[in-house]
Amino acid sequence: MKSKIFAAVLSILLFASCQNSLDLYPLAEPSAEKWYSNETEIQLALNDLYRIDWWQWDEDLSNNYLSDDGFYRQSLTPVKAGTITSQWDFSTTFWRNSYKAIARANRAIVALNSDETKAKVAQAKLDIYLAEARFHRAAQYARLVNHFGDVVYSDQVISIEEGYSIGRTNKKTVTTKIYEDFDFAMKNLPTSYATTAVKRATKGAAMGLKARFALYEGDFKVAAEAAKACMDLNAFTLHPDYSNLFLQSTKNSKEVIFSIPRSLELKQTVGPISDIITRNAGGFGAANPTWDLFCAYLCTDGKTIDQSPLYDPRNPFANRDPRCTASIVEFGTPHLGFIYDPNPTALQVTRLSSNTKVTNNDNRANAQFASFNGLVWKKRVDDSWLLNGRLIETEHFVIRLADVMLMYAEAKTELNEIDDSVLAAVNAVRARAYKVAVTATTYPAIKTKAQAELRREIRMERRMELASEGLRYMDIIRWKIAGKVLNRPIYGILDPADLKTKVVDKNLWFFAGTPTIDQDGTPDFTAMAATGLIKNLVLTTWNDRQYLWPIPTSEIQINANMKQNEGY
């Protein structure tokens, strides 16, 4: 009896969600008389689908690094340790939150299709509300399929008894349903809203997320068509300045297709975010970009650092793609009120507000837990992060135009349908980084139409453009390179005494060598490590079963029809 009650409770958690006003009525029959009685209540119900809990990235702004773009000191997430189990809290929360959102969307759709609601709402408005709910349902199922494969699918409100026994649906069937929902949303959602202050789903959002889902699933034709449709709306434009696009002071950029706003006033924030604030500024400096990411940025001639004559390992920030120093703090430059310098001989550093020298706590010679590889994040971070108790209101980007343009280019390349539109899309993204027109000759435009070469260029472009935006993990998963990039060490600088004598005093600071860049655009530090002049901080270990996440243990225990993914 106890196990039956336990099963019922967990079933409610899976298909009903946490307690709030949307969950107080029976799941099987939402009350049109008590809810959805007018358009205001419909909009309030749909508002809950925009809760940030349903839209979290795979990688956050602190220490949840799943990919090779970031790391947290010498700790590893289960993905990078190869130890994912069906009790991993991150995937369990991901699963639970997605189904909470789906349950809300399904209840809204059932109610919106009821005779009571149809009698009160004009059909044109009803179609928009239905499109909004179906957009959210499609987006959540898309995230689930991308991460778990076959998933539990229902487009109806589920009873407790059904939730106790329903099994997984083949992802091909679910994919068809996802496309149908996105297509309905694309047809019926508005292109834009009358005020830019309104942050709701639009046609472009449906097109963009459909393209992303299709690309992740290898459905390149659908991805290319959806991405092109989004671009052809001409409703979005690339933000003129890559650096300030991500700051919390930048609002309503025309590049952002879909986002979840945050507000200090309304207590919708991120933080405290001390892990990526430097130690001189009062943070921990513990969550950092990897050398893998740093070395993946091209030089200004468009070549990788192992091939470009412009690259100098003694001055590795010079002559690099502008997104390098927009994303990672360059040594010797101002950052959060101080000159940033991790060199072990820089025991003091300038405090900019007083132009005085102070102890340099971003140097491991003074503070052993300063950045383990010398690098700290600059993307999104500015002096405003030090205010309001380090709570920030940066807009949570779900998808933006540059991503859609690169998805279009990638999908067309994989189809081997490479034409001028493909090069125009990827070059527009690169030209924006250099703050020049796509037709300019002062940036390294991509010119090749050879499929393998262009594939490599696009993969490197995605990494430079989208660093620290929660997208790298799914890129390495769908490209099937996780077994390579997450099965080797994370490297950093030597401990202070050895760093000074073996590297700095030998005029080898910052890099004691140059890694090679492989066919996927990823650095290989094997030769550098053999010199003993860099440190193996921690070894990552990949397990191929992790290309799909496990179904949570709690779901397997209560449902005999719920089958686990292979290897778990």
Coordinates of C-alpha atoms in Angstrom, one line a residue:
M1 CA 0.0 0.0 0.0
K2 CA 2.8 2.4 0.9
S3 CA 4.5 1.8 -2.4
K4 CA 1.3 2.5 -4.3
I5 CA 1.0 5.9 -2.5
F6 CA 4.6 6.6 -3.2
A7 CA 4.0 5.8 -6.9
A8 CA 1.0 8.1 -7.0
V9 CA 2.9 11.0 -5.5
L10 CA 5.8 10.6 -7.9
S11 CA 3.3 10.3 -10.8
I12 CA 1.8 13.6 -9.7
L13 CA 5.3 15.1 -9.7
L14 CA 5.9 13.8 -13.2
F15 CA 2.7 14.8 -14.8
A16 CA 1.1 17.5 -12.6
S17 CA 4.0 19.6 -11.2
C18 CA 4.5 21.6 -8.0
Q19 CA 1.6 23.3 -6.2
N20 CA 0.4 26.6 -7.6
S21 CA -2.9 27.9 -8.9
L22 CA -2.6 25.8 -12.1
D23 CA -2.5 22.6 -10.1
L24 CA -5.4 22.9 -7.7
Y25 CA -8.1 21.4 -10.0
P26 CA -8.3 17.8 -11.1
L27 CA -5.8 16.9 -13.8
A28 CA -8.3 15.1 -15.9
E29 CA -10.9 17.9 -16.3
P30 CA -9.6 21.4 -15.9
S31 CA -12.5 23.7 -14.9
A32 CA -13.2 26.2 -17.6
E33 CA -15.6 27.9 -15.2
K34 CA -12.9 28.5 -12.6
W35 CA -10.0 29.1 -15.0
Y36 CA -9.6 30.4 -18.5
S37 CA -12.8 32.4 -17.9
N38 CA -11.4 35.4 -19.8
E39 CA -8.4 36.4 -21.9
T40 CA -6.6 37.8 -18.9
E41 CA -6.7 34.5 -17.1
I42 CA -5.6 32.7 -20.3
Q43 CA -2.6 34.9 -20.5
L44 CA -1.8 34.4 -16.8
A45 CA -1.9 30.6 -17.3
L46 CA 0.4 30.8 -20.4
N47 CA 2.8 33.1 -18.5
D48 CA 3.8 30.2 -16.3
L49 CA 5.2 28.4 -19.3
Y50 CA 8.0 31.1 -19.4
R51 CA 9.3 30.2 -16.0
I52 CA 13.1 30.1 -16.1
D53 CA 13.0 26.6 -14.5
W54 CA 11.7 25.2 -17.8
W55 CA 14.4 26.9 -19.9
Q56 CA 17.7 26.2 -18.1
W57 CA 20.8 25.7 -20.2
D58 CA 22.8 22.5 -20.1
E59 CA 25.7 24.5 -18.6
D60 CA 25.1 27.4 -16.2
L61 CA 27.1 30.4 -15.2
S62 CA 29.0 28.8 -12.3
N63 CA 30.3 25.3 -11.9
N64 CA 28.0 23.0 -13.9
Y65 CA 30.3 22.5 -16.8
L66 CA 29.4 19.5 -19.0
S67 CA 31.5 20.4 -22.0
D68 CA 35.2 21.2 -22.7
D69 CA 34.6 25.0 -22.7
G70 CA 34.7 25.5 -18.9
F71 CA 35.9 23.9 -15.7
Y72 CA 35.6 24.4 -11.9
R73 CA 39.0 23.9 -10.3
Q74 CA 39.8 20.2 -10.1
S75 CA 36.2 19.0 -9.7
L76 CA 34.2 17.2 -12.4
T77 CA 30.5 16.9 -13.1
P78 CA 29.3 13.3 -13.6
V79 CA 29.4 13.9 -17.4
K80 CA 33.1 14.7 -17.4
A81 CA 33.9 12.0 -14.8
G82 CA 32.0 9.4 -16.8
T83 CA 29.9 8.6 -13.8
I84 CA 26.4 9.5 -14.8
T85 CA 23.7 7.4 -13.1
S86 CA 20.0 7.4 -13.1
Q87 CA 20.1 9.3 -9.9
W88 CA 22.1 12.2 -11.2
D89 CA 20.2 15.2 -9.8
F90 CA 20.8 17.5 -12.8
S91 CA 19.2 15.1 -15.3
T92 CA 16.4 14.2 -12.9
T93 CA 15.6 17.8 -12.4
F94 CA 15.8 18.4 -16.2
W95 CA 13.3 15.5 -16.8
R96 CA 11.0 16.6 -14.0
N97 CA 10.9 20.3 -15.0
S98 CA 10.3 19.5 -18.7
Y99 CA 7.3 17.4 -17.8
K100 CA 6.0 20.0 -15.4
A101 CA 5.9 22.5 -18.3
I102 CA 4.4 19.9 -20.6
A103 CA 1.6 19.2 -18.1
R104 CA 0.8 22.9 -17.9
A105 CA 0.8 23.2 -21.7
N106 CA -1.5 20.2 -22.1
R107 CA -3.9 21.5 -19.5
A108 CA -4.0 24.8 -21.3
I109 CA -4.5 23.2 -24.7
V110 CA -7.4 21.0 -23.4
A111 CA -9.1 24.0 -21.8
L112 CA -8.6 26.2 -24.9
N113 CA -10.2 23.6 -27.0
S114 CA -13.2 23.4 -24.7
D115 CA -16.6 24.7 -25.8
E116 CA -16.7 27.0 -22.8
T117 CA -13.5 28.8 -23.8
K118 CA -14.4 28.9 -27.5
A119 CA -17.6 30.7 -26.6
K120 CA -15.7 33.4 -24.8
V121 CA -12.6 34.0 -27.0
A122 CA -12.5 35.0 -30.7
Q123 CA -11.0 32.3 -32.9
A124 CA -8.1 34.5 -34.1
K125 CA -7.1 35.0 -30.5
L126 CA -7.7 31.4 -29.6
D127 CA -5.4 30.3 -32.4
I128 CA -2.6 32.5 -31.0
Y129 CA -3.0 31.1 -27.5
L130 CA -3.1 27.6 -28.7
A131 CA 0.0 28.2 -30.8
E132 CA 1.8 29.6 -27.8
A133 CA 0.9 26.6 -25.7
R134 CA 1.9 24.2 -28.5
F135 CA 5.2 26.0 -29.0
H136 CA 6.1 25.4 -25.4
R137 CA 5.0 21.8 -25.5
A138 CA 7.1 21.2 -28.6
A139 CA 10.2 22.9 -27.1
Q140 CA 10.1 20.8 -24.0
Y141 CA 9.6 17.5 -25.8
A142 CA 12.4 18.5 -28.2
R143 CA 14.8 19.0 -25.2
L144 CA 13.7 15.7 -23.8
V145 CA 14.2 13.8 -27.0
N146 CA 17.7 15.4 -27.6
H147 CA 18.9 14.2 -24.2
F148 CA 17.0 11.0 -23.5
G149 CA 16.0 9.6 -26.9
D150 CA 12.6 7.8 -26.5
V151 CA 10.4 9.6 -24.0
V152 CA 7.0 9.5 -22.4
Y153 CA 4.7 11.3 -24.8
S154 CA 1.1 12.5 -24.3
D155 CA -0.7 15.5 -25.8
Q156 CA -3.5 15.0 -23.3
V157 CA -3.9 15.5 -19.6
I158 CA -2.7 12.4 -17.8
S159 CA -4.5 10.8 -14.9
I160 CA -2.5 9.4 -11.9
E161 CA -3.4 5.8 -13.0
E162 CA -2.1 6.5 -16.6
G163 CA 1.0 8.1 -15.2
Y164 CA 1.7 4.9 -13.2
S165 CA 1.8 2.7 -16.3
I166 CA 2.5 4.7 -19.4
G167 CA 5.7 3.8 -21.2
R168 CA 8.1 5.5 -23.5
T169 CA 7.2 6.4 -27.1
N170 CA 9.7 5.9 -30.0
K171 CA 11.4 9.2 -30.7
K172 CA 10.5 9.1 -34.4
T173 CA 6.8 9.2 -33.4
V174 CA 7.5 12.0 -30.9
T175 CA 9.5 13.9 -33.5
T176 CA 6.5 14.0 -35.8
K177 CA 4.4 15.4 -33.0
I178 CA 7.1 18.0 -32.2
Y179 CA 7.2 19.1 -35.8
E180 CA 3.4 19.4 -35.9
D181 CA 3.3 21.6 -32.8
F182 CA 6.1 23.8 -34.1
D183 CA 4.4 24.1 -37.5
F184 CA 1.1 25.2 -35.9
A185 CA 3.1 27.7 -33.8
M186 CA 4.9 29.0 -36.9
K187 CA 1.6 29.5 -38.7
N188 CA -0.4 31.2 -35.9
L189 CA 2.1 33.1 -33.7
P190 CA 2.7 36.7 -34.5
T191 CA 6.0 37.8 -36.1
S192 CA 6.4 40.4 -33.3
Y193 CA 4.4 42.2 -30.6
A194 CA 3.4 45.8 -30.4
T195 CA 5.9 46.5 -27.7
T196 CA 9.4 45.2 -27.3
A197 CA 8.9 44.9 -23.6
V198 CA 6.7 41.8 -24.3
K199 CA 8.8 38.7 -24.2
R200 CA 6.6 36.0 -25.7
A201 CA 7.1 33.3 -28.3
T202 CA 6.9 34.4 -31.9
K203 CA 7.0 32.8 -35.4
G204 CA 10.7 33.2 -35.4
A205 CA 11.1 31.5 -32.0
A206 CA 9.1 28.5 -33.3
M207 CA 11.2 28.4 -36.5
G208 CA 14.5 28.7 -34.7
L209 CA 13.8 26.0 -32.1
K210 CA 12.4 23.7 -34.8
A211 CA 15.7 24.2 -36.7
R212 CA 17.7 23.5 -33.6
F213 CA 15.8 20.3 -32.8
A214 CA 16.1 19.0 -36.3
L215 CA 19.8 19.8 -36.5
Y216 CA 20.4 18.0 -33.2
E217 CA 18.6 15.0 -34.6
G218 CA 20.4 15.0 -37.9
D219 CA 17.3 16.0 -39.9
F220 CA 19.3 18.5 -42.0
K221 CA 16.7 19.3 -44.6
V222 CA 14.1 20.3 -42.0
A223 CA 16.8 22.2 -40.1
A224 CA 17.8 24.2 -43.2
E225 CA 14.3 25.0 -44.1
A226 CA 13.3 26.2 -40.7
A227 CA 16.4 28.2 -40.2
K228 CA 16.0 29.9 -43.6
A229 CA 12.3 30.7 -42.8
C230 CA 13.4 32.3 -39.6
M231 CA 16.1 34.4 -41.4
D232 CA 13.7 35.3 -44.2
L233 CA 11.3 36.9 -41.7
N234 CA 13.7 39.8 -41.6
A235 CA 12.4 40.4 -38.0
F236 CA 15.9 40.0 -36.4
T237 CA 19.3 41.6 -37.1
L238 CA 22.7 40.9 -35.7
H239 CA 23.6 43.1 -32.8
P240 CA 26.3 45.6 -33.9
D241 CA 28.6 44.9 -31.0
Y242 CA 29.3 41.3 -29.9
S243 CA 30.9 42.4 -26.6
N244 CA 28.0 44.3 -25.2
L245 CA 25.2 42.0 -26.5
F246 CA 25.5 39.9 -23.4
L247 CA 25.6 42.6 -20.7
Q248 CA 22.7 43.1 -18.4
S249 CA 22.5 46.8 -19.5
T250 CA 21.6 45.6 -23.0
K251 CA 17.9 45.2 -23.4
N252 CA 15.7 44.2 -26.3
S253 CA 18.4 43.5 -28.8
K254 CA 17.0 42.8 -32.3
E255 CA 19.3 39.7 -32.4
V256 CA 17.5 37.9 -29.7
I257 CA 14.8 35.6 -31.1
F258 CA 13.6 34.2 -27.8
S259 CA 14.7 34.8 -24.3
I260 CA 13.5 34.8 -20.7
P261 CA 13.9 38.2 -19.1
R262 CA 15.2 38.7 -15.6
S263 CA 14.5 41.5 -13.2
L264 CA 16.2 42.6 -9.9
E265 CA 13.0 44.6 -9.1
L266 CA 10.9 41.4 -9.5
K267 CA 13.5 39.3 -7.8
Q268 CA 14.1 37.2 -10.9
T269 CA 17.9 37.0 -10.9
V270 CA 20.9 34.8 -11.2
G271 CA 23.3 34.5 -8.3
P272 CA 25.1 35.1 -6.2
I273 CA 27.6 34.6 -9.0
S274 CA 30.9 34.8 -7.1
D275 CA 32.5 31.8 -8.8
I276 CA 33.2 33.8 -12.0
I277 CA 34.0 37.1 -10.3
T278 CA 37.8 37.5 -9.9
R279 CA 39.3 37.3 -6.5
N280 CA 40.6 40.9 -6.5
A281 CA 37.0 42.0 -7.0
G282 CA 35.9 39.9 -4.0
G283 CA 34.8 36.7 -5.9
F284 CA 36.4 33.2 -6.1
G285 CA 37.7 33.1 -9.6
A286 CA 36.9 29.3 -9.5
A287 CA 34.8 28.7 -12.7
N288 CA 36.9 29.4 -15.7
P289 CA 37.2 29.0 -19.5
T290 CA 39.5 26.1 -20.5
W291 CA 42.6 26.3 -22.4
D292 CA 40.8 24.1 -25.0
L293 CA 38.4 27.0 -25.6
F294 CA 41.1 29.7 -25.5
C295 CA 43.2 27.9 -28.1
A296 CA 40.2 27.3 -30.4
Y297 CA 39.9 31.0 -31.3
L298 CA 41.4 31.7 -34.7
C299 CA 43.9 34.3 -35.5
T300 CA 43.0 37.4 -37.4
D301 CA 44.2 35.8 -40.7
G302 CA 41.5 33.1 -40.2
K303 CA 44.0 30.4 -39.4
T304 CA 44.3 28.2 -36.3
I305 CA 47.1 29.1 -33.8
D306 CA 49.2 26.1 -34.9
Q307 CA 49.2 27.3 -38.5
S308 CA 49.2 31.1 -38.3
P309 CA 52.4 33.2 -38.3
L310 CA 50.5 35.8 -36.3
Y311 CA 50.3 33.7 -33.2
D312 CA 52.8 34.3 -30.4
P313 CA 52.6 31.9 -27.4
R314 CA 54.4 34.6 -25.4
N315 CA 51.5 37.0 -26.2
P316 CA 48.6 34.7 -27.0
F317 CA 45.8 37.2 -26.9
A318 CA 47.3 39.3 -29.7
N319 CA 46.1 38.9 -33.3
R320 CA 43.2 36.7 -32.3
D321 CA 39.5 36.7 -33.4
P322 CA 37.9 39.6 -31.5
R323 CA 35.5 37.2 -29.7
C324 CA 38.5 35.8 -27.8
T325 CA 39.1 38.9 -25.8
A326 CA 35.4 39.6 -25.6
S327 CA 34.9 36.3 -23.9
I328 CA 38.2 35.8 -21.9
V329 CA 40.0 38.6 -20.0
E330 CA 43.2 39.6 -21.6
F331 CA 46.2 39.8 -19.3
G332 CA 47.2 43.4 -18.4
T333 CA 43.8 44.9 -19.1
P334 CA 41.2 46.4 -16.8
H335 CA 38.6 44.0 -15.3
L336 CA 36.2 44.6 -12.4
G337 CA 38.2 47.5 -11.0
F338 CA 41.7 46.1 -11.3
I339 CA 44.3 45.3 -13.9
Y340 CA 44.1 41.5 -14.4
D341 CA 47.5 39.8 -14.3
P342 CA 48.0 36.1 -13.2
N343 CA 51.8 36.2 -13.8
P344 CA 53.4 34.8 -10.6
T345 CA 55.8 37.7 -10.5
A346 CA 53.0 40.2 -10.4
L347 CA 52.5 40.1 -6.6
Q348 CA 50.8 43.5 -6.7
V349 CA 48.4 44.9 -9.2
T350 CA 46.7 48.3 -9.8
R351 CA 43.4 49.1 -8.2
L352 CA 41.9 51.4 -10.9
S353 CA 39.6 53.5 -8.6
S354 CA 42.6 54.8 -6.6
N355 CA 45.5 54.1 -9.1
T356 CA 47.3 52.3 -6.2
K357 CA 49.1 49.0 -5.9
V358 CA 47.4 46.3 -3.9
T359 CA 48.0 42.6 -3.2
N360 CA 47.2 40.7 -6.4
N361 CA 44.8 37.9 -5.2
D362 CA 44.3 36.8 -8.8
N363 CA 47.8 35.4 -8.7
R364 CA 48.3 31.9 -7.4
A365 CA 51.6 33.0 -5.8
N366 CA 49.4 35.0 -3.4
A367 CA 46.2 33.1 -3.4
Q368 CA 46.4 29.3 -4.1
F369 CA 42.8 29.1 -5.3
A370 CA 43.1 31.8 -8.0
S371 CA 42.4 30.6 -11.5
F372 CA 44.1 27.3 -12.0
N373 CA 44.9 28.1 -15.6
G374 CA 45.2 31.8 -15.5
L375 CA 42.0 32.5 -17.5
V376 CA 38.8 34.1 -16.3
W377 CA 35.5 34.9 -18.0
K378 CA 34.8 38.3 -19.5
K379 CA 31.7 37.5 -21.6
R380 CA 28.6 39.0 -19.8
V381 CA 30.8 40.2 -16.9
D382 CA 31.1 43.9 -16.1
D383 CA 31.3 46.2 -13.1
S384 CA 27.5 46.0 -12.6
W385 CA 28.0 42.4 -11.4
L386 CA 29.5 43.7 -8.2
L387 CA 26.3 45.5 -7.2
N388 CA 23.1 44.2 -5.6
G389 CA 24.8 41.4 -3.6
R390 CA 26.2 39.9 -6.8
L391 CA 22.7 39.1 -8.0
I392 CA 22.4 39.8 -11.7
E393 CA 19.5 40.2 -14.2
T394 CA 21.2 39.2 -17.4
E395 CA 18.6 38.2 -20.0
H396 CA 18.5 34.4 -20.4
F397 CA 19.0 33.9 -24.2
V398 CA 17.3 30.7 -25.5
I399 CA 18.1 31.4 -29.2
R400 CA 19.5 34.3 -31.2
L401 CA 20.0 35.1 -34.8
A402 CA 23.7 34.2 -35.0
D403 CA 22.9 30.7 -33.9
V404 CA 20.2 30.3 -36.5
M405 CA 22.5 31.6 -39.2
L406 CA 25.2 29.1 -38.2
M407 CA 22.6 26.3 -38.0
Y408 CA 21.5 27.1 -41.5
A409 CA 25.0 27.0 -42.8
E410 CA 25.8 23.7 -41.0
A411 CA 22.6 22.0 -42.2
K412 CA 23.2 23.1 -45.9
T413 CA 26.8 21.9 -45.6
E414 CA 25.8 18.5 -44.3
L415 CA 23.4 18.2 -47.2
N416 CA 26.3 19.2 -49.4
E417 CA 24.1 22.0 -50.8
I418 CA 26.8 24.6 -50.4
D419 CA 26.0 27.9 -52.2
D420 CA 26.7 31.6 -51.7
S421 CA 23.9 31.8 -49.2
V422 CA 25.8 29.4 -46.9
L423 CA 29.0 31.5 -47.0
A424 CA 27.0 34.7 -46.6
A425 CA 25.3 33.4 -43.4
V426 CA 28.5 32.3 -41.7
N427 CA 30.5 35.2 -42.9
A428 CA 27.9 37.7 -41.6
V429 CA 28.4 36.2 -38.1
R430 CA 32.2 36.5 -38.4
A431 CA 32.1 40.0 -39.9
R432 CA 30.0 41.3 -37.0
A433 CA 32.7 40.1 -34.6
Y434 CA 35.2 42.3 -36.5
K435 CA 32.6 45.2 -36.7
V436 CA 32.8 45.3 -40.5
A437 CA 30.4 44.7 -43.3
V438 CA 30.2 41.1 -44.7
T439 CA 31.6 42.4 -48.0
A440 CA 34.7 44.0 -46.3
T441 CA 38.2 42.7 -47.0
T442 CA 39.5 43.5 -43.5
Y443 CA 38.3 40.3 -41.9
P444 CA 39.1 36.6 -42.7
A445 CA 36.0 35.7 -44.7
I446 CA 35.4 32.0 -45.3
K447 CA 35.6 31.2 -49.0
T448 CA 35.8 27.4 -49.3
K449 CA 32.9 25.4 -50.6
A450 CA 34.6 22.0 -50.0
Q451 CA 32.3 20.2 -47.6
A452 CA 34.9 18.8 -45.2
E453 CA 36.7 22.1 -45.0
L454 CA 33.6 24.1 -44.5
R455 CA 32.3 21.7 -41.9
R456 CA 35.5 22.4 -39.8
E457 CA 35.2 26.1 -40.3
I458 CA 31.5 26.1 -39.1
R459 CA 32.3 24.0 -36.1
M460 CA 35.1 26.4 -35.1
E461 CA 32.8 29.4 -35.7
R462 CA 30.1 28.0 -33.5
R463 CA 32.6 27.5 -30.7
M464 CA 33.9 31.1 -30.9
E465 CA 30.5 32.7 -31.3
L466 CA 28.5 30.7 -28.8
A467 CA 31.0 30.1 -26.0
S468 CA 29.4 30.1 -22.5
E469 CA 25.9 30.1 -23.9
G470 CA 25.0 26.5 -22.9
L471 CA 25.2 25.1 -26.4
R472 CA 28.7 23.5 -26.7
Y473 CA 27.6 20.3 -24.8
M474 CA 25.0 19.4 -27.4
D475 CA 27.3 20.2 -30.2
I476 CA 30.0 17.7 -29.0
I477 CA 27.2 15.2 -28.4
R478 CA 25.6 15.4 -31.9
W479 CA 29.0 15.6 -33.6
K480 CA 30.0 12.4 -31.7
I481 CA 33.3 13.9 -30.5
A482 CA 32.6 13.8 -26.7
G483 CA 34.6 10.5 -26.6
K484 CA 37.6 12.6 -27.7
V485 CA 37.3 16.0 -26.0
L486 CA 35.9 14.6 -22.7
N487 CA 38.4 11.8 -22.4
R488 CA 41.6 13.7 -21.7
P489 CA 43.1 16.0 -19.1
I490 CA 42.1 19.5 -18.3
Y491 CA 45.3 21.4 -18.2
G492 CA 46.5 24.5 -16.3
I493 CA 49.5 26.3 -15.1
L494 CA 52.2 24.8 -12.9
D495 CA 52.2 25.6 -9.2
P496 CA 53.7 29.0 -8.4
A497 CA 57.3 28.1 -7.6
D498 CA 57.7 25.8 -10.6
L499 CA 55.8 28.2 -12.8
K500 CA 58.2 31.0 -12.1
T501 CA 61.4 29.0 -12.5
K502 CA 60.4 26.7 -15.3
V503 CA 58.2 29.0 -17.4
V504 CA 58.4 32.7 -16.5
D505 CA 62.2 32.8 -15.8
K506 CA 62.8 30.9 -19.1
N507 CA 60.8 33.6 -21.0
L508 CA 58.1 31.0 -21.8
W509 CA 55.1 32.8 -20.2
F510 CA 52.2 32.4 -21.0
F511 CA 52.3 29.2 -23.1
A512 CA 55.3 26.9 -23.1
G513 CA 54.4 25.7 -26.6
T514 CA 51.6 25.6 -29.1
P515 CA 48.9 22.8 -29.2
T516 CA 48.0 21.3 -32.5
I517 CA 44.4 21.8 -33.7
D518 CA 42.7 18.7 -35.1
Q519 CA 40.2 18.1 -37.9
D520 CA 37.3 19.1 -35.5
G521 CA 39.0 22.3 -34.6
T522 CA 39.8 21.1 -31.1
P523 CA 43.3 21.6 -29.5
D524 CA 45.6 18.7 -28.6
F525 CA 48.0 19.4 -25.7
T526 CA 49.7 16.1 -25.7
A527 CA 53.1 17.4 -26.9
M528 CA 53.0 20.4 -24.5
A529 CA 52.2 18.1 -21.6
A530 CA 55.2 15.9 -22.4
T531 CA 57.5 18.9 -21.7
G532 CA 56.3 19.0 -18.1
L533 CA 55.7 22.8 -18.4
I534 CA 52.0 22.6 -18.0
K535 CA 50.0 20.8 -15.3
N536 CA 47.4 18.0 -15.6
L537 CA 44.7 19.4 -13.3
V538 CA 42.3 16.6 -13.6
L539 CA 41.6 13.8 -16.0
T540 CA 38.1 13.7 -17.7
T541 CA 36.6 10.3 -18.5
W542 CA 33.9 9.7 -21.0
N543 CA 31.5 6.8 -21.2
D544 CA 29.7 6.3 -24.6
R545 CA 26.5 5.4 -22.8
Q546 CA 26.3 9.1 -21.9
Y547 CA 25.3 10.1 -25.4
L548 CA 21.9 9.6 -24.0
W549 CA 21.0 10.4 -20.4
P550 CA 19.4 7.8 -18.1
I551 CA 15.7 7.8 -17.2
P552 CA 15.5 8.9 -13.6
T553 CA 15.4 6.0 -11.0
S554 CA 12.2 7.3 -9.5
E555 CA 10.4 6.8 -12.8
I556 CA 11.7 3.3 -13.3
Q557 CA 10.8 2.3 -9.7
I558 CA 7.2 3.3 -10.0
N559 CA 6.4 2.1 -13.5
A560 CA 7.1 -1.4 -14.8
N561 CA 6.6 -0.2 -18.4
M562 CA 9.3 2.5 -18.1
K563 CA 12.4 1.0 -19.8
Q564 CA 15.9 2.3 -19.0
N565 CA 18.4 3.5 -21.7
E566 CA 21.2 1.1 -22.5
G567 CA 24.1 1.0 -20.2
Y568 CA 22.5 2.3 -17.1

